[in-house]
Amino acid sequence: MNEKEFASFLDFWIEDKREEIVDCLLELIRIPSVGSEPAEGMPFGKEVGKALQFFVDAAERFGLKTKNVDGYAAHAEIGAGQELVMALTHVDIVPAGSGWTRDPWGEVADGYVYGRGALDNKGPSVACLYAIRALKESGVPLKRRVRHVVGGNEESGFKCVEHYFKVEEKPTYGFSPDAEFPLVFAEKGSIKVSVELELDQGLDGPAVSDTYNASEASEVSEATSCPCDSEGVQTPIAFLDGFTGGERVNVVADKASATLRVAKGCEDKVISLLESAVPSARDFAGGPEPLEFRFEKGNGFVNVAAKGKAAHASEPDKGTNAIAGLLYLLSSLGTLLASSEAIGFAAEASRINGEGLDVKCEDDISGPLTCNLGLASLELVGGRPVLKCKYDIRFPVRARLDELKERILGCPRPKGVRIGIASASKPHYSDPESFLVKTLLRIYREETGDNSPPMAIGGGTYARVIPGGVAYGPVRPGEDGGVHQADERISIDDLMLLVRIYARALYALAV
C-alpha cells in the first residue's frame, strides 16, 4: 500500500471510527488527571495513574504492544526494526478552574468536545492512539517501529519523560502534538523564579488569615476617626494579612485575593484610595479583558478580590493577571501600606516583557522574552509573614541562560526581598531543513491547503527531550481552543483531521 492508497484507506477507516473516537476522548476527559500526592506505583497521583492505565487498556484492546513504565509514562507500539518513530503526548492536565459554561469533565455540544484536556493534551493523545491503530489495521509493512508515548507530568516539570528516557530508547524521528500547526521547530528556554518578601508585621502582629469575610464582622464604628486624616501621619495604617492567587506557575492567574489589617476607623479611607487606583491597576495588568475588583470591609479589615482572565504562561498577553494587578493596586497605597515598596517590586517584576527582573530581550527566531507571575501566597516563615511569588519566564533561543540567571539574581530590590532560581531549561532548536520537518510540513499542507511557515513558540513541549524533535499541532493558525482556560474544546471534525494527519505522518516516517 503506497502513501496515496493509505490516504484513501483512512477516508473510510476514520469515518467508521468517528463515534468511537469521540467516546474514547470523553472517557479520558472524565478522569480528572491533575497531578497530586504520589501513591504506590503512581508517582503523580491516583488520577494520573488512572489516565495512564486507560491508555494502556485501550491500546491492548487494539492489539498494540504496551508498557507502563513505572507509572511515569506508558507506550503503545507496532512494527519491528532497529529504528524508532515516536509521537509523544501527555494525559496530565492543569486544574479545571472556574468560569466554565460547559462540563469541564466532558460534554459534546455544537460539534465540539468540551473538557479540561480536550486540546491539551488528551485530544491529541486519542488521535495518535487511533493513528497507530489505523496504521496497524492497514497492514502496511514498516521499516521502523512506531511508538506512541504518553507522559504523566508534562504540566509540572517533565519528570515523566526524564524517567522514561533513562530506561527506554530515544527515537530516530519524533514529534509532540502539543503546540501548533503547521510545525514548531524552536522552543524558548524556561526559568522559574521565586521571589520572597519578608513583610512588616505592625499593629498586633501577623495573623496570615484566610480571605476575610466581611459579612461575619461587626460594623465599623462611625465614631472612630482615621489617624491618617491627621496632619503629619507617617506610620502605615494597613498591613498585608493574607494573600492568595493563581493555580499553577505556568497559567496566567485569573483570581487573587488579599486581606489588609487596617487601623480601626480607616477602613473607608483605604477602600476609597484603592478604588481611585483601579484604573491604573487595570492599565498595569493589561490583557484582553479589564480586571474586576471587589471590596469588602469589616472591623479593622479590608478584603480585596481581583478577577482576570486565564491563559498559558507562554502567551501572557492573552490573559489578564489578577495577581499582578492586585499587587500593583495594593502598592498604590504608598507609605500607608507597610512594606509597600517590596509589594510594588513583586508587581513590577511581573511585567510580561521581563523588564521588572532586568531580563528584557528578544531575537529574530523566537521573538521577545515573556514573564508570568503565576502563583502568590502569604505564609508564616519562622513566625514572620512572607509573601511568596513564583514567576515563569520563557526566553529567546539566542539568549544565554547563564547571563539571564545572573541578571535575575543581581536585580536591584528593596530590603527584605529574596530572589531565587527554582529551575531552568535551555531552548530547543531543530533544523527547519531536516527530513522530519519537510515531511511533516508536506503532509499538513496537503491535508489543509495551509502554507503557513513553521514557527518558534514560548511553550515547552516534549519535543525538547528528543534530538531533532518538533512539535506538530494540534492547534491550527487563527484558532483558539481555550488551552488552560474555561471551556477548553476541540471540534469533532478537527479531531478526525488530527487522526488523519498523524496517521499519514507516522506512515511517511516509518515505511
PDB file of C-alpha atoms in Angstrom, residues 136-424:
ATOM      1  CA  LYS A 136      -1.665  -1.434  12.167  1.00  0.00           C
ATOM      2  CA  GLU A 137      -5.039  -2.345  10.668  1.00  0.00           C
ATOM      3  CA  SER A 138      -3.973  -1.158   7.212  1.00  0.00           C
ATOM      4  CA  GLY A 139      -1.412  -3.965   7.117  1.00  0.00           C
ATOM      5  CA  VAL A 140       1.314  -1.683   5.722  1.00  0.00           C
ATOM      6  CA  PRO A 141       4.807  -3.222   6.159  1.00  0.00           C
ATOM      7  CA  LEU A 142       7.039  -0.894   8.206  1.00  0.00           C
ATOM      8  CA  LYS A 143      10.808  -0.397   8.083  1.00  0.00           C
ATOM      9  CA  ARG A 144      10.819   1.266  11.501  1.00  0.00           C
ATOM     10  CA  ARG A 145       8.904   0.627  14.695  1.00  0.00           C
ATOM     11  CA  VAL A 146       6.202   3.151  15.593  1.00  0.00           C
ATOM     12  CA  ARG A 147       5.653   4.063  19.241  1.00  0.00           C
ATOM     13  CA  HIS A 148       3.223   6.400  20.974  1.00  0.00           C
ATOM     14  CA  VAL A 149       4.413   7.547  24.404  1.00  0.00           C
ATOM     15  CA  VAL A 150       2.112   9.270  26.914  1.00  0.00           C
ATOM     16  CA  GLY A 151       3.540  11.039  29.947  1.00  0.00           C
ATOM     17  CA  GLY A 152       2.013  11.959  33.289  1.00  0.00           C
ATOM     18  CA  ASN A 153       3.905  15.066  34.384  1.00  0.00           C
ATOM     19  CA  GLU A 154       4.178  17.418  31.406  1.00  0.00           C
ATOM     20  CA  GLU A 155       2.320  20.233  33.148  1.00  0.00           C
ATOM     21  CA  SER A 156       4.534  20.125  36.236  1.00  0.00           C
ATOM     22  CA  GLY A 157       8.113  19.557  35.206  1.00  0.00           C
ATOM     23  CA  PHE A 158       8.680  16.704  32.693  1.00  0.00           C
ATOM     24  CA  LYS A 159       9.732  14.232  35.396  1.00  0.00           C
ATOM     25  CA  CYS A 160       7.761  11.629  33.429  1.00  0.00           C
ATOM     26  CA  VAL A 161       9.908  11.726  30.296  1.00  0.00           C
ATOM     27  CA  GLU A 162      13.094  12.275  32.275  1.00  0.00           C
ATOM     28  CA  HIS A 163      12.475   8.918  33.931  1.00  0.00           C
ATOM     29  CA  TYR A 164      11.140   7.296  30.756  1.00  0.00           C
ATOM     30  CA  PHE A 165      14.257   8.001  28.721  1.00  0.00           C
ATOM     31  CA  LYS A 166      16.507   6.699  31.475  1.00  0.00           C
ATOM     32  CA  VAL A 167      15.106   3.233  30.818  1.00  0.00           C
ATOM     33  CA  GLU A 168      13.801   3.480  27.239  1.00  0.00           C
ATOM     34  CA  GLU A 169      15.439   4.408  23.931  1.00  0.00           C
ATOM     35  CA  LYS A 170      15.122   7.721  22.147  1.00  0.00           C
ATOM     36  CA  PRO A 171      13.663   7.759  18.632  1.00  0.00           C
ATOM     37  CA  THR A 172      15.205   8.277  15.228  1.00  0.00           C
ATOM     38  CA  TYR A 173      12.362  10.672  14.433  1.00  0.00           C
ATOM     39  CA  GLY A 174       9.878  12.123  16.881  1.00  0.00           C
ATOM     40  CA  PHE A 175       7.202  14.764  17.272  1.00  0.00           C
ATOM     41  CA  SER A 176       4.910  16.026  20.015  1.00  0.00           C
ATOM     42  CA  PRO A 177       1.333  17.119  19.162  1.00  0.00           C
ATOM     43  CA  ASP A 178       1.219  19.680  21.966  1.00  0.00           C
ATOM     44  CA  ALA A 179       1.532  23.082  20.325  1.00  0.00           C
ATOM     45  CA  GLU A 180       0.519  24.482  16.954  1.00  0.00           C
ATOM     46  CA  PHE A 181       0.411  23.706  13.269  1.00  0.00           C
ATOM     47  CA  PRO A 182       1.990  23.801  10.836  1.00  0.00           C
ATOM     48  CA  LEU A 183       5.035  22.902  12.959  1.00  0.00           C
ATOM     49  CA  VAL A 184       7.225  24.237  15.771  1.00  0.00           C
ATOM     50  CA  PHE A 185      10.963  23.926  15.183  1.00  0.00           C
ATOM     51  CA  ALA A 186      12.143  26.115  18.083  1.00  0.00           C
ATOM     52  CA  GLU A 187      11.024  26.450  21.697  1.00  0.00           C
ATOM     53  CA  LYS A 188      12.091  29.132  24.126  1.00  0.00           C
ATOM     54  CA  GLY A 189      14.054  28.298  27.237  1.00  0.00           C
ATOM     55  CA  SER A 190      12.430  28.426  30.654  1.00  0.00           C
ATOM     56  CA  ILE A 191      13.383  29.909  34.017  1.00  0.00           C
ATOM     57  CA  LYS A 192      11.214  29.507  37.106  1.00  0.00           C
ATOM     58  CA  VAL A 193      11.911  32.331  39.557  1.00  0.00           C
ATOM     59  CA  SER A 194      10.916  32.600  43.211  1.00  0.00           C
ATOM     60  CA  VAL A 195      10.607  35.978  44.918  1.00  0.00           C
ATOM     61  CA  GLU A 196      10.012  36.124  48.673  1.00  0.00           C
ATOM     62  CA  LEU A 197       9.062  39.311  50.503  1.00  0.00           C
ATOM     63  CA  GLU A 198       9.556  39.468  54.263  1.00  0.00           C
ATOM     64  CA  LEU A 199       6.791  41.830  55.348  1.00  0.00           C
ATOM     65  CA  ASP A 200       6.491  44.216  58.284  1.00  0.00           C
ATOM     66  CA  GLN A 201       4.184  42.861  60.982  1.00  0.00           C
ATOM     67  CA  GLY A 202       2.798  46.011  62.582  1.00  0.00           C
ATOM     68  CA  LEU A 203      -0.338  46.516  64.650  1.00  0.00           C
ATOM     69  CA  ASP A 204      -0.922  43.305  66.623  1.00  0.00           C
ATOM     70  CA  GLY A 205       1.496  41.078  64.712  1.00  0.00           C
ATOM     71  CA  PRO A 206       0.857  38.657  61.862  1.00  0.00           C
ATOM     72  CA  ALA A 207      -2.295  36.638  61.576  1.00  0.00           C
ATOM     73  CA  VAL A 208      -1.849  35.446  57.992  1.00  0.00           C
ATOM     74  CA  SER A 209      -5.577  34.972  57.860  1.00  0.00           C
ATOM     75  CA  ASP A 210      -7.763  33.256  55.341  1.00  0.00           C
ATOM     76  CA  THR A 211      -9.650  35.571  52.994  1.00  0.00           C
ATOM     77  CA  TYR A 212     -11.635  37.856  55.268  1.00  0.00           C
ATOM     78  CA  ASN A 213     -15.434  37.531  55.231  1.00  0.00           C
ATOM     79  CA  ALA A 214     -16.868  40.975  55.860  1.00  0.00           C
ATOM     80  CA  SER A 215     -20.366  39.614  56.419  1.00  0.00           C
ATOM     81  CA  GLU A 216     -19.153  37.889  59.578  1.00  0.00           C
ATOM     82  CA  ALA A 217     -17.575  41.023  61.048  1.00  0.00           C
ATOM     83  CA  SER A 218     -19.116  43.635  63.285  1.00  0.00           C
ATOM     84  CA  GLU A 219     -19.996  47.032  61.867  1.00  0.00           C
ATOM     85  CA  VAL A 220     -17.284  49.688  61.916  1.00  0.00           C
ATOM     86  CA  SER A 221     -17.990  52.386  64.443  1.00  0.00           C
ATOM     87  CA  GLU A 222     -18.670  55.684  62.710  1.00  0.00           C
ATOM     88  CA  ALA A 223     -17.369  57.499  65.762  1.00  0.00           C
ATOM     89  CA  THR A 224     -13.856  56.161  65.211  1.00  0.00           C
ATOM     90  CA  SER A 225     -11.729  58.545  63.148  1.00  0.00           C
ATOM     91  CA  CYS A 226      -8.924  57.548  60.818  1.00  0.00           C
ATOM     92  CA  PRO A 227      -5.494  58.630  62.138  1.00  0.00           C
ATOM     93  CA  CYS A 228      -4.273  59.273  58.579  1.00  0.00           C
ATOM     94  CA  ASP A 229      -6.728  62.181  58.383  1.00  0.00           C
ATOM     95  CA  SER A 230      -4.483  63.998  60.849  1.00  0.00           C
ATOM     96  CA  GLU A 231      -1.604  66.079  59.525  1.00  0.00           C
ATOM     97  CA  GLY A 232       1.901  64.638  59.579  1.00  0.00           C
ATOM     98  CA  VAL A 233       0.958  60.975  59.926  1.00  0.00           C
ATOM     99  CA  GLN A 234       3.878  58.862  58.621  1.00  0.00           C
ATOM    100  CA  THR A 235       3.132  55.432  60.064  1.00  0.00           C
ATOM    101  CA  PRO A 236       1.469  52.740  57.938  1.00  0.00           C
ATOM    102  CA  ILE A 237      -2.178  52.187  58.737  1.00  0.00           C
ATOM    103  CA  ALA A 238      -2.544  48.991  56.676  1.00  0.00           C
ATOM    104  CA  PHE A 239      -0.694  45.673  56.768  1.00  0.00           C
ATOM    105  CA  LEU A 240      -0.998  42.723  54.410  1.00  0.00           C
ATOM    106  CA  ASP A 241      -2.592  39.972  56.485  1.00  0.00           C
ATOM    107  CA  GLY A 242      -3.498  37.420  53.804  1.00  0.00           C
ATOM    108  CA  PHE A 243      -2.884  36.863  50.107  1.00  0.00           C
ATOM    109  CA  THR A 244      -3.581  34.056  47.681  1.00  0.00           C
ATOM    110  CA  GLY A 245      -3.662  33.868  43.910  1.00  0.00           C
ATOM    111  CA  GLY A 246      -3.137  31.534  40.968  1.00  0.00           C
ATOM    112  CA  GLU A 247      -3.329  27.786  40.424  1.00  0.00           C
ATOM    113  CA  ARG A 248      -0.131  26.988  38.512  1.00  0.00           C
ATOM    114  CA  VAL A 249       3.015  28.923  37.731  1.00  0.00           C
ATOM    115  CA  ASN A 250       2.503  28.193  34.024  1.00  0.00           C
ATOM    116  CA  VAL A 251      -1.000  29.700  33.952  1.00  0.00           C
ATOM    117  CA  VAL A 252      -1.884  33.401  33.992  1.00  0.00           C
ATOM    118  CA  ALA A 253      -3.726  33.845  37.301  1.00  0.00           C
ATOM    119  CA  ASP A 254      -7.394  34.697  36.821  1.00  0.00           C
ATOM    120  CA  LYS A 255      -8.129  35.151  40.542  1.00  0.00           C
ATOM    121  CA  ALA A 256      -6.386  36.703  43.523  1.00  0.00           C
ATOM    122  CA  SER A 257      -7.485  37.997  46.904  1.00  0.00           C
ATOM    123  CA  ALA A 258      -5.888  39.970  49.720  1.00  0.00           C
ATOM    124  CA  THR A 259      -6.795  40.842  53.280  1.00  0.00           C
ATOM    125  CA  LEU A 260      -5.475  44.058  54.819  1.00  0.00           C
ATOM    126  CA  ARG A 261      -5.365  44.592  58.555  1.00  0.00           C
ATOM    127  CA  VAL A 262      -6.262  48.265  58.920  1.00  0.00           C
ATOM    128  CA  ALA A 263      -6.195  50.758  61.779  1.00  0.00           C
ATOM    129  CA  LYS A 264      -9.764  50.985  63.058  1.00  0.00           C
ATOM    130  CA  GLY A 265     -11.643  53.864  61.561  1.00  0.00           C
ATOM    131  CA  CYS A 266      -9.524  53.793  58.393  1.00  0.00           C
ATOM    132  CA  GLU A 267     -11.449  51.114  56.509  1.00  0.00           C
ATOM    133  CA  ASP A 268     -13.420  53.529  54.320  1.00  0.00           C
ATOM    134  CA  LYS A 269     -10.339  55.653  53.690  1.00  0.00           C
ATOM    135  CA  VAL A 270      -8.334  52.643  52.481  1.00  0.00           C
ATOM    136  CA  ILE A 271     -11.136  51.429  50.208  1.00  0.00           C
ATOM    137  CA  SER A 272     -11.539  54.924  48.753  1.00  0.00           C
ATOM    138  CA  LEU A 273      -7.819  55.139  47.970  1.00  0.00           C
ATOM    139  CA  LEU A 274      -7.807  51.677  46.412  1.00  0.00           C
ATOM    140  CA  GLU A 275     -10.883  52.429  44.304  1.00  0.00           C
ATOM    141  CA  SER A 276      -9.232  55.561  42.939  1.00  0.00           C
ATOM    142  CA  ALA A 277      -6.235  53.462  41.827  1.00  0.00           C
ATOM    143  CA  VAL A 278      -8.307  50.829  39.976  1.00  0.00           C
ATOM    144  CA  PRO A 279      -7.878  52.439  36.517  1.00  0.00           C
ATOM    145  CA  SER A 280      -4.077  52.476  36.814  1.00  0.00           C
ATOM    146  CA  ALA A 281      -4.069  48.884  38.133  1.00  0.00           C
ATOM    147  CA  ARG A 282      -6.136  47.807  35.133  1.00  0.00           C
ATOM    148  CA  ASP A 283      -3.710  49.562  32.800  1.00  0.00           C
ATOM    149  CA  PHE A 284      -0.777  47.860  34.518  1.00  0.00           C
ATOM    150  CA  ALA A 285      -2.318  44.384  34.246  1.00  0.00           C
ATOM    151  CA  GLY A 286      -3.305  44.929  30.604  1.00  0.00           C
ATOM    152  CA  GLY A 287      -4.807  41.911  28.865  1.00  0.00           C
ATOM    153  CA  PRO A 288      -7.835  41.353  26.650  1.00  0.00           C
ATOM    154  CA  GLU A 289     -10.330  41.859  29.499  1.00  0.00           C
ATOM    155  CA  PRO A 290     -10.161  44.528  32.239  1.00  0.00           C
ATOM    156  CA  LEU A 291      -9.557  43.387  35.795  1.00  0.00           C
ATOM    157  CA  GLU A 292     -12.598  43.337  38.050  1.00  0.00           C
ATOM    158  CA  PHE A 293     -12.165  44.295  41.717  1.00  0.00           C
ATOM    159  CA  ARG A 294     -14.447  43.742  44.687  1.00  0.00           C
ATOM    160  CA  PHE A 295     -14.003  45.443  48.086  1.00  0.00           C
ATOM    161  CA  GLU A 296     -15.396  44.453  51.492  1.00  0.00           C
ATOM    162  CA  LYS A 297     -14.776  45.924  54.911  1.00  0.00           C
ATOM    163  CA  GLY A 298     -15.065  44.779  58.497  1.00  0.00           C
ATOM    164  CA  ASN A 299     -13.926  45.964  61.895  1.00  0.00           C
ATOM    165  CA  GLY A 300     -10.228  46.552  61.279  1.00  0.00           C
ATOM    166  CA  PHE A 301     -10.058  44.640  57.994  1.00  0.00           C
ATOM    167  CA  VAL A 302     -10.413  45.304  54.280  1.00  0.00           C
ATOM    168  CA  ASN A 303     -10.692  42.469  51.805  1.00  0.00           C
ATOM    169  CA  VAL A 304      -9.934  42.930  48.087  1.00  0.00           C
ATOM    170  CA  ALA A 305     -10.631  40.334  45.388  1.00  0.00           C
ATOM    171  CA  ALA A 306      -9.457  40.547  41.776  1.00  0.00           C
ATOM    172  CA  LYS A 307     -10.756  38.639  38.770  1.00  0.00           C
ATOM    173  CA  GLY A 308      -8.837  38.460  35.486  1.00  0.00           C
ATOM    174  CA  LYS A 309      -8.540  36.055  32.562  1.00  0.00           C
ATOM    175  CA  ALA A 310      -6.518  32.833  32.441  1.00  0.00           C
ATOM    176  CA  ALA A 311      -4.100  31.998  29.628  1.00  0.00           C
ATOM    177  CA  HIS A 312      -0.986  29.906  29.077  1.00  0.00           C
ATOM    178  CA  ALA A 313       2.135  31.388  30.665  1.00  0.00           C
ATOM    179  CA  SER A 314       3.947  31.292  27.319  1.00  0.00           C
ATOM    180  CA  GLU A 315       1.438  33.855  25.997  1.00  0.00           C
ATOM    181  CA  PRO A 316       0.790  36.127  28.990  1.00  0.00           C
ATOM    182  CA  ASP A 317      -0.557  38.901  26.760  1.00  0.00           C
ATOM    183  CA  LYS A 318      -3.598  36.713  26.068  1.00  0.00           C
ATOM    184  CA  GLY A 319      -4.537  36.754  29.749  1.00  0.00           C
ATOM    185  CA  THR A 320      -5.245  39.345  32.433  1.00  0.00           C
ATOM    186  CA  ASN A 321      -3.126  38.666  35.507  1.00  0.00           C
ATOM    187  CA  ALA A 322      -5.146  39.082  38.704  1.00  0.00           C
ATOM    188  CA  ILE A 323      -2.113  38.681  40.989  1.00  0.00           C
ATOM    189  CA  ALA A 324      -0.083  41.352  39.199  1.00  0.00           C
ATOM    190  CA  GLY A 325      -2.981  43.794  39.116  1.00  0.00           C
ATOM    191  CA  LEU A 326      -3.861  43.262  42.774  1.00  0.00           C
ATOM    192  CA  LEU A 327      -0.269  43.696  43.975  1.00  0.00           C
ATOM    193  CA  TYR A 328       0.019  46.883  41.937  1.00  0.00           C
ATOM    194  CA  LEU A 329      -3.263  48.141  43.408  1.00  0.00           C
ATOM    195  CA  LEU A 330      -2.099  47.485  46.971  1.00  0.00           C
ATOM    196  CA  SER A 331       1.245  49.185  46.376  1.00  0.00           C
ATOM    197  CA  SER A 332      -0.623  52.331  45.287  1.00  0.00           C
ATOM    198  CA  LEU A 333      -1.292  52.988  48.997  1.00  0.00           C
ATOM    199  CA  GLY A 334       2.356  54.007  49.283  1.00  0.00           C
ATOM    200  CA  THR A 335       3.601  54.668  52.812  1.00  0.00           C
ATOM    201  CA  LEU A 336       0.132  53.998  54.232  1.00  0.00           C
ATOM    202  CA  LEU A 337       0.753  50.283  53.491  1.00  0.00           C
ATOM    203  CA  ALA A 338       3.543  48.533  55.355  1.00  0.00           C
ATOM    204  CA  SER A 339       6.161  47.009  53.032  1.00  0.00           C
ATOM    205  CA  SER A 340       4.562  48.767  50.054  1.00  0.00           C
ATOM    206  CA  GLU A 341       7.951  49.105  48.353  1.00  0.00           C
ATOM    207  CA  ALA A 342       8.521  45.339  48.462  1.00  0.00           C
ATOM    208  CA  ILE A 343       4.951  44.634  47.322  1.00  0.00           C
ATOM    209  CA  GLY A 344       5.427  47.112  44.493  1.00  0.00           C
ATOM    210  CA  PHE A 345       8.613  45.293  43.472  1.00  0.00           C
ATOM    211  CA  ALA A 346       6.720  41.998  43.218  1.00  0.00           C
ATOM    212  CA  ALA A 347       4.218  43.723  40.943  1.00  0.00           C
ATOM    213  CA  GLU A 348       6.905  45.364  38.791  1.00  0.00           C
ATOM    214  CA  ALA A 349       8.687  42.013  38.477  1.00  0.00           C
ATOM    215  CA  SER A 350       5.553  40.662  36.788  1.00  0.00           C
ATOM    216  CA  ARG A 351       5.875  42.880  33.701  1.00  0.00           C
ATOM    217  CA  ILE A 352       5.366  40.463  30.831  1.00  0.00           C
ATOM    218  CA  ASN A 353       8.429  41.662  28.889  1.00  0.00           C
ATOM    219  CA  GLY A 354      10.798  40.801  31.762  1.00  0.00           C
ATOM    220  CA  GLU A 355      11.777  44.425  32.331  1.00  0.00           C
ATOM    221  CA  GLY A 356      10.956  44.203  36.027  1.00  0.00           C
ATOM    222  CA  LEU A 357      13.586  41.487  36.536  1.00  0.00           C
ATOM    223  CA  ASP A 358      16.131  43.134  34.207  1.00  0.00           C
ATOM    224  CA  VAL A 359      15.900  40.439  31.520  1.00  0.00           C
ATOM    225  CA  LYS A 360      14.023  42.145  28.685  1.00  0.00           C
ATOM    226  CA  CYS A 361      15.344  40.796  25.356  1.00  0.00           C
ATOM    227  CA  GLU A 362      14.299  39.264  22.030  1.00  0.00           C
ATOM    228  CA  ASP A 363      15.719  37.610  18.932  1.00  0.00           C
ATOM    229  CA  ASP A 364      14.837  37.082  15.275  1.00  0.00           C
ATOM    230  CA  ILE A 365      13.957  33.382  15.690  1.00  0.00           C
ATOM    231  CA  SER A 366      11.653  33.203  18.684  1.00  0.00           C
ATOM    232  CA  GLY A 367      10.724  36.803  19.470  1.00  0.00           C
ATOM    233  CA  PRO A 368      10.621  38.517  22.883  1.00  0.00           C
ATOM    234  CA  LEU A 369      11.142  37.100  26.348  1.00  0.00           C
ATOM    235  CA  THR A 370       7.925  36.710  28.345  1.00  0.00           C
ATOM    236  CA  CYS A 371       7.274  36.637  32.081  1.00  0.00           C
ATOM    237  CA  ASN A 372       4.241  35.400  34.025  1.00  0.00           C
ATOM    238  CA  LEU A 373       3.544  35.748  37.744  1.00  0.00           C
ATOM    239  CA  GLY A 374       1.562  32.558  38.230  1.00  0.00           C
ATOM    240  CA  LEU A 375       1.386  31.963  41.989  1.00  0.00           C
ATOM    241  CA  ALA A 376       1.415  34.070  45.135  1.00  0.00           C
ATOM    242  CA  SER A 377       0.640  33.265  48.758  1.00  0.00           C
ATOM    243  CA  LEU A 378       1.259  34.798  52.176  1.00  0.00           C
ATOM    244  CA  GLU A 379       2.743  32.338  54.664  1.00  0.00           C
ATOM    245  CA  LEU A 380       4.323  32.372  58.097  1.00  0.00           C
ATOM    246  CA  VAL A 381       8.031  31.530  57.969  1.00  0.00           C
ATOM    247  CA  GLY A 382       9.812  31.471  61.309  1.00  0.00           C
ATOM    248  CA  GLY A 383       6.959  33.428  62.831  1.00  0.00           C
ATOM    249  CA  ARG A 384       7.172  36.208  60.251  1.00  0.00           C
ATOM    250  CA  PRO A 385       4.813  36.880  57.314  1.00  0.00           C
ATOM    251  CA  VAL A 386       6.415  36.150  53.943  1.00  0.00           C
ATOM    252  CA  LEU A 387       4.750  36.767  50.581  1.00  0.00           C
ATOM    253  CA  LYS A 388       5.942  34.064  48.181  1.00  0.00           C
ATOM    254  CA  CYS A 389       5.666  34.738  44.438  1.00  0.00           C
ATOM    255  CA  LYS A 390       6.533  32.393  41.576  1.00  0.00           C
ATOM    256  CA  TYR A 391       7.319  33.582  38.055  1.00  0.00           C
ATOM    257  CA  ASP A 392       7.565  31.668  34.780  1.00  0.00           C
ATOM    258  CA  ILE A 393       9.998  33.194  32.267  1.00  0.00           C
ATOM    259  CA  ARG A 394      10.280  31.989  28.655  1.00  0.00           C
ATOM    260  CA  PHE A 395      13.429  33.331  26.976  1.00  0.00           C
ATOM    261  CA  PRO A 396      14.501  33.507  23.303  1.00  0.00           C
ATOM    262  CA  VAL A 397      16.516  30.812  21.559  1.00  0.00           C
ATOM    263  CA  ARG A 398      19.573  33.021  21.085  1.00  0.00           C
ATOM    264  CA  ALA A 399      19.643  34.299  24.702  1.00  0.00           C
ATOM    265  CA  ARG A 400      22.217  32.871  27.127  1.00  0.00           C
ATOM    266  CA  LEU A 401      20.748  31.101  30.133  1.00  0.00           C
ATOM    267  CA  ASP A 402      23.711  31.794  32.435  1.00  0.00           C
ATOM    268  CA  GLU A 403      23.620  35.517  31.654  1.00  0.00           C
ATOM    269  CA  LEU A 404      19.876  35.747  32.302  1.00  0.00           C
ATOM    270  CA  LYS A 405      20.192  33.917  35.622  1.00  0.00           C
ATOM    271  CA  GLU A 406      22.976  36.275  36.679  1.00  0.00           C
ATOM    272  CA  ARG A 407      20.869  39.331  35.840  1.00  0.00           C
ATOM    273  CA  ILE A 408      17.835  37.967  37.704  1.00  0.00           C
ATOM    274  CA  LEU A 409      19.801  37.158  40.843  1.00  0.00           C
ATOM    275  CA  GLY A 410      21.557  40.539  40.690  1.00  0.00           C
ATOM    276  CA  CYS A 411      18.396  42.535  40.073  1.00  0.00           C
ATOM    277  CA  PRO A 412      18.179  45.578  42.432  1.00  0.00           C
ATOM    278  CA  ARG A 413      15.481  45.015  45.004  1.00  0.00           C
ATOM    279  CA  PRO A 414      14.168  46.581  48.240  1.00  0.00           C
ATOM    280  CA  LYS A 415      15.263  45.407  51.665  1.00  0.00           C
ATOM    281  CA  GLY A 416      13.692  42.111  52.708  1.00  0.00           C
ATOM    282  CA  VAL A 417      13.237  40.776  49.152  1.00  0.00           C
ATOM    283  CA  ARG A 418      14.917  37.481  48.261  1.00  0.00           C
ATOM    284  CA  ILE A 419      15.195  36.184  44.682  1.00  0.00           C
ATOM    285  CA  GLY A 420      15.987  32.595  43.723  1.00  0.00           C
ATOM    286  CA  ILE A 421      16.045  30.341  40.663  1.00  0.00           C
ATOM    287  CA  ALA A 422      13.800  27.311  41.195  1.00  0.00           C
ATOM    288  CA  SER A 423      14.587  25.606  37.869  1.00  0.00           C
ATOM    289  CA  ALA A 424      15.768  26.370  34.350  1.00  0.00           C
TER     290      ALA A 424
END
